[in-house]
C-alpha positions as a Markdown table, in Angstrom:
| # | Residue | x | y | z |
|---|---|---|---|---|
| 1 | Unk | 8.8 | -9.0 | 50.6 |
| 2 | Unk | 11.3 | -8.7 | 47.7 |
| 3 | Unk | 14.0 | -9.7 | 49.6 |
| 4 | Unk | 11.6 | -12.9 | 51.0 |
| 5 | Unk | 10.8 | -13.9 | 47.5 |
| 6 | Unk | 14.8 | -13.5 | 46.4 |
| 7 | Unk | 15.7 | -15.9 | 49.4 |
| 8 | Unk | 12.8 | -18.3 | 48.6 |
| 9 | Unk | 14.2 | -18.6 | 45.0 |
| 10 | Unk | 17.8 | -18.8 | 46.3 |
| 11 | Unk | 16.8 | -21.9 | 48.6 |
| 12 | Unk | 14.6 | -23.7 | 45.7 |
| 13 | Unk | 18.0 | -22.9 | 43.0 |
| 14 | Unk | 20.3 | -24.4 | 45.7 |
| 15 | Unk | 17.9 | -27.6 | 46.3 |
| 16 | Unk | 17.4 | -28.4 | 42.9 |
| 17 | Unk | 21.2 | -28.0 | 42.2 |
| 18 | Unk | 21.9 | -30.3 | 44.7 |
| 19 | Unk | 19.2 | -32.7 | 43.6 |
| 20 | Unk | 20.8 | -32.4 | 39.7 |
| 21 | Unk | 24.3 | -32.7 | 41.4 |
| 22 | Unk | 23.1 | -35.9 | 43.0 |
| 23 | Unk | 21.0 | -37.6 | 39.9 |
| 24 | Unk | 24.6 | -37.0 | 38.0 |
| 25 | Unk | 26.8 | -38.7 | 40.6 |
| 26 | Unk | 24.2 | -41.4 | 41.0 |
| 27 | Unk | 23.7 | -41.8 | 37.4 |
| 28 | Unk | 25.9 | -44.8 | 36.6 |
| 29 | Unk | 24.2 | -46.5 | 39.8 |
| 30 | Unk | 20.7 | -45.5 | 38.5 |
| 31 | Unk | 21.6 | -46.9 | 35.1 |
| 32 | Unk | 22.9 | -49.9 | 36.4 |
| 33 | Unk | 19.9 | -50.7 | 38.3 |
| 34 | Unk | 17.4 | -50.3 | 35.2 |
| 35 | Unk | 19.3 | -52.9 | 33.9 |
| 36 | Unk | 19.2 | -54.9 | 36.9 |
| 37 | Unk | 15.5 | -55.2 | 37.1 |
| 38 | Unk | 15.4 | -57.0 | 33.3 |
| 39 | Unk | 17.5 | -60.1 | 34.5 |
| 40 | Unk | 15.8 | -62.6 | 36.2 |
| 41 | Unk | 18.4 | -65.3 | 37.1 |
| 42 | Unk | 16.9 | -68.2 | 39.2 |
| 43 | Unk | 19.4 | -71.1 | 40.2 |
| 44 | Unk | 18.7 | -74.3 | 38.1 |
| 45 | Unk | 16.3 | -77.0 | 39.3 |
| 46 | Unk | 15.7 | -80.5 | 38.2 |
| 47 | Unk | 12.5 | -80.2 | 35.5 |
| 48 | Unk | 10.4 | -81.9 | 33.5 |
| 49 | Unk | 11.7 | -79.7 | 30.3 |
| 50 | Unk | 13.8 | -76.9 | 29.5 |
| 51 | Unk | 12.6 | -74.8 | 27.1 |
| 52 | Unk | 14.4 | -72.4 | 25.1 |
| 53 | Unk | 12.6 | -69.2 | 24.0 |
| 54 | Unk | 13.1 | -68.1 | 20.8 |
| 55 | Unk | 15.9 | -65.7 | 19.9 |
| 56 | Unk | 19.3 | -66.1 | 19.7 |
| 57 | Unk | 21.7 | -68.9 | 19.4 |
| 58 | Unk | 23.4 | -68.5 | 22.7 |
| 59 | Unk | 19.7 | -69.7 | 24.2 |
| 60 | Unk | 19.8 | -72.7 | 22.8 |
| 61 | Unk | 23.2 | -73.5 | 23.4 |
| 62 | Unk | 22.7 | -72.9 | 27.5 |
| 63 | Unk | 19.7 | -74.7 | 27.2 |
| 64 | Unk | 21.8 | -78.1 | 25.8 |
| 65 | Unk | 24.4 | -77.2 | 28.7 |
| 66 | Unk | 21.9 | -77.5 | 31.2 |
| 67 | Unk | 20.4 | -80.8 | 29.7 |
| 68 | Unk | 24.0 | -82.0 | 29.8 |
| 69 | Unk | 24.4 | -81.2 | 33.3 |
| 70 | Unk | 21.0 | -83.3 | 33.7 |
| 71 | Unk | 18.4 | -80.7 | 34.8 |
| 72 | Unk | 16.4 | -82.2 | 32.6 |
| 73 | Unk | 15.7 | -84.9 | 30.1 |
| 74 | Unk | 13.5 | -83.2 | 27.6 |
| 75 | Unk | 14.7 | -79.9 | 25.8 |
| 76 | Unk | 12.0 | -77.7 | 24.2 |
| 77 | Unk | 13.0 | -75.4 | 21.5 |
| 78 | Unk | 10.7 | -72.6 | 20.2 |
| 79 | Unk | 12.2 | -70.8 | 17.3 |
| 80 | Unk | 11.0 | -68.5 | 14.5 |
| 81 | Unk | 10.6 | -69.2 | 10.9 |
| 82 | Unk | 13.8 | -68.8 | 8.2 |
| 83 | Unk | 16.0 | -66.4 | 8.4 |
| 84 | Unk | 18.6 | -65.0 | 6.3 |
| 85 | Unk | 22.4 | -64.4 | 7.1 |
| 86 | Unk | 24.1 | -62.2 | 4.1 |
| 87 | Unk | 21.2 | -63.2 | 1.8 |
| 88 | Unk | 21.4 | -67.5 | 2.5 |
| 89 | Unk | 18.2 | -68.8 | 4.1 |
| 90 | Unk | 19.1 | -70.6 | 7.5 |
| 91 | Unk | 16.3 | -73.1 | 8.3 |
| 92 | Unk | 16.5 | -72.8 | 12.7 |
| 93 | Unk | 15.0 | -76.0 | 13.1 |
| 94 | Unk | 17.7 | -77.8 | 10.8 |
| 95 | Unk | 20.4 | -76.0 | 12.8 |
| 96 | Unk | 19.0 | -77.3 | 16.1 |
| 97 | Unk | 19.1 | -80.7 | 14.6 |
| 98 | Unk | 22.7 | -80.3 | 13.6 |
| 99 | Unk | 23.3 | -78.8 | 17.1 |
| 100 | Unk | 21.6 | -81.4 | 19.1 |
| 101 | Unk | 23.3 | -84.2 | 17.1 |
| 102 | Unk | 26.4 | -82.8 | 17.4 |
| 103 | Unk | 26.1 | -82.8 | 21.0 |
| 104 | Unk | 24.9 | -86.4 | 21.3 |
| 105 | Unk | 21.5 | -85.6 | 21.9 |
| 106 | Unk | 18.9 | -88.3 | 21.4 |
| 107 | Unk | 16.0 | -87.1 | 18.6 |
| 108 | Unk | 13.3 | -88.5 | 21.1 |
| 109 | Unk | 14.3 | -85.7 | 23.8 |
| 110 | Unk | 14.1 | -83.0 | 21.4 |
| 111 | Unk | 10.5 | -81.0 | 20.3 |
| 112 | Unk | 10.6 | -78.0 | 18.0 |
| 113 | Unk | 7.9 | -75.4 | 18.1 |
| 114 | Unk | 8.4 | -73.0 | 15.0 |
| 115 | Unk | 7.0 | -70.4 | 13.7 |
| 116 | Unk | 7.4 | -68.1 | 16.7 |
| 117 | Unk | 7.3 | -64.5 | 16.2 |
| 118 | Unk | 6.9 | -62.9 | 19.4 |
| 119 | Unk | 7.2 | -63.7 | 23.4 |
| 120 | Unk | 3.5 | -63.6 | 23.8 |
| 121 | Unk | 3.6 | -66.6 | 21.0 |
| 122 | Unk | 6.5 | -68.0 | 22.7 |
| 123 | Unk | 4.6 | -68.7 | 26.0 |
| 124 | Unk | 1.3 | -70.1 | 23.7 |
| 125 | Unk | 3.6 | -72.8 | 22.6 |
| 126 | Unk | 5.2 | -73.7 | 25.8 |
| 127 | Unk | 1.6 | -73.5 | 27.3 |
| 128 | Unk | 0.5 | -76.4 | 24.6 |
| 129 | Unk | 3.3 | -78.2 | 24.9 |
| 130 | Unk | 3.3 | -78.3 | 28.7 |
| 131 | Unk | -0.5 | -79.6 | 28.7 |
| 132 | Unk | 0.5 | -81.8 | 25.8 |
| 133 | Unk | 2.9 | -83.7 | 27.9 |
| 134 | Unk | 1.4 | -83.1 | 31.3 |
| 135 | Unk | 4.6 | -81.5 | 32.7 |
| 136 | Unk | 4.6 | -80.4 | 35.9 |
| 137 | Unk | 7.9 | -78.3 | 35.9 |
| 138 | Unk | 10.0 | -76.2 | 33.2 |
| 139 | Unk | 13.4 | -74.5 | 33.6 |
| 140 | Unk | 12.8 | -71.5 | 30.8 |
| 141 | Unk | 16.0 | -70.1 | 29.4 |
| 142 | Unk | 16.8 | -66.9 | 27.9 |
| 143 | Unk | 19.0 | -63.6 | 27.3 |
| 144 | Unk | 19.5 | -61.8 | 30.8 |
| 145 | Unk | 18.0 | -58.5 | 29.4 |
| 146 | Unk | 14.8 | -60.1 | 27.9 |
| 147 | Unk | 13.8 | -62.6 | 31.4 |
| 148 | Unk | 11.8 | -60.1 | 33.1 |
| 149 | Unk | 9.2 | -60.0 | 30.3 |
| 150 | Unk | 9.4 | -63.7 | 29.9 |
| 151 | Unk | 9.0 | -64.2 | 33.3 |
| 152 | Unk | 5.9 | -61.7 | 33.2 |
| 153 | Unk | 4.6 | -63.3 | 30.4 |
| 154 | Unk | 5.1 | -67.1 | 31.0 |
| 155 | Unk | 3.5 | -66.6 | 34.5 |
| 156 | Unk | 0.6 | -64.3 | 32.6 |
| 157 | Unk | -0.2 | -67.4 | 30.2 |
| 158 | Unk | 0.8 | -70.4 | 32.4 |
| 159 | Unk | 0.5 | -69.3 | 36.0 |
| 160 | Unk | -3.3 | -70.8 | 35.9 |
| 161 | Unk | -1.3 | -74.4 | 35.7 |
| 162 | Unk | -0.3 | -76.9 | 38.3 |
| 163 | Unk | 3.8 | -76.0 | 36.9 |
| 164 | Unk | 6.3 | -75.0 | 38.4 |
| 165 | Unk | 8.8 | -72.8 | 36.2 |
| 166 | Unk | 12.1 | -71.9 | 37.0 |
| 167 | Unk | 13.8 | -68.9 | 34.9 |
| 168 | Unk | 17.6 | -69.4 | 34.4 |
| 169 | Unk | 19.3 | -66.6 | 32.3 |
| 170 | Unk | 22.2 | -67.2 | 30.1 |
| 171 | Unk | 25.2 | -65.6 | 31.9 |
| 172 | Unk | 26.3 | -62.6 | 30.7 |
| 173 | Unk | 29.7 | -63.4 | 29.2 |
| 174 | Unk | 28.2 | -65.8 | 27.0 |
| 175 | Unk | 26.1 | -63.3 | 25.3 |
| 176 | Unk | 28.8 | -60.5 | 25.8 |
| 177 | Unk | 27.1 | -58.5 | 27.5 |
| 178 | Unk | 27.9 | -56.4 | 30.6 |
| 179 | Unk | 25.4 | -55.3 | 33.6 |
| 180 | Unk | 27.3 | -52.6 | 34.8 |
| 181 | Unk | 28.1 | -50.7 | 31.5 |
| 182 | Unk | 25.4 | -51.4 | 29.1 |
| 183 | Unk | 24.9 | -47.9 | 28.4 |
| 184 | Unk | 28.0 | -47.5 | 26.8 |
| 185 | Unk | 27.6 | -49.6 | 23.9 |
| 186 | Unk | 25.1 | -49.1 | 21.1 |
| 187 | Unk | 23.6 | -52.8 | 20.9 |
| 188 | Unk | 23.1 | -53.4 | 24.8 |
| 189 | Unk | 21.4 | -49.8 | 25.0 |
| 190 | Unk | 18.9 | -50.9 | 22.1 |
| 191 | Unk | 18.2 | -53.9 | 24.1 |
| 192 | Unk | 17.6 | -52.3 | 27.1 |
| 193 | Unk | 15.5 | -49.5 | 25.5 |
| 194 | Unk | 13.8 | -51.7 | 23.4 |
| 195 | Unk | 12.7 | -54.1 | 26.9 |
| 196 | Unk | 11.6 | -51.4 | 28.4 |
| 197 | Unk | 9.1 | -50.5 | 25.4 |
| 198 | Unk | 8.1 | -53.8 | 24.8 |
| 199 | Unk | 7.1 | -54.3 | 28.5 |
| 200 | Unk | 4.9 | -51.3 | 28.4 |
| 201 | Unk | 3.1 | -52.7 | 25.2 |
| 202 | Unk | 2.6 | -56.2 | 26.6 |
| 203 | Unk | 1.3 | -54.9 | 29.8 |
| 204 | Unk | -1.6 | -52.6 | 27.7 |
| 205 | Unk | -2.3 | -55.1 | 25.3 |
| 206 | Unk | -1.5 | -58.3 | 26.9 |
| 207 | Unk | -1.9 | -58.1 | 30.7 |
| 208 | Unk | -5.0 | -56.3 | 31.1 |
C-alpha cells in the first residue's frame, strides 16, 4: 500500500514538474500573447471622420497622418483638461490647434471634445458627436495596448447606432513599444498590467 502511494506521489510530482517546465519554457510566448490580446489593429478605411482617443500625443499625430492620407475629411480629437509639464500648464486644445495649423489642416475640419478623463467618457463624447454630425462611419485611433479596451467600450456605447467603426492602432515604433518583450521594460509592463485591471473594472462597472 505504501509503495503504491509513493509511486502515485512520484508520478504526480513528475507531471507537476513537466507542467512547470513547460510553462517556464513557454513563458515568453505566453507573455507575448497577453500583450497581443490587447492589440486591435484593423486596416484603415475611408470614413466619415477620424477619432483620436484622448491620451498620448502619438495618437493625435497618427490621426493627422491618416487624415493627410485621405481616410477622412474630418478630425475629432477627444482631450483631457489642462495638464502640467515640469510645472508649466499645457492646454491640449491649444496644442491641437497649433499641430493642425502646422499640418495645414483647415479649422472647419476639426472638432475638439475637451474635459475627457476616461475611455468611458471618450466613447460618450464620440457618441454625441456622431449623432450631432450624422456620421455613418468612424476610424478610431488609439495606442496599441489601449485598443482592446477602446474597442470594447466603443462597441458597448455606440454599438446600437447604424455606424461602422474601424479601429486603427498607432504603430508600435511610433510609441516606442515592443510587443515581443513588453514585460522587460517598466513603462510597457505598467501599461499592460493597467489595461488588464481596467478591462476587468469596466466589465463589472460598465458592461453589465
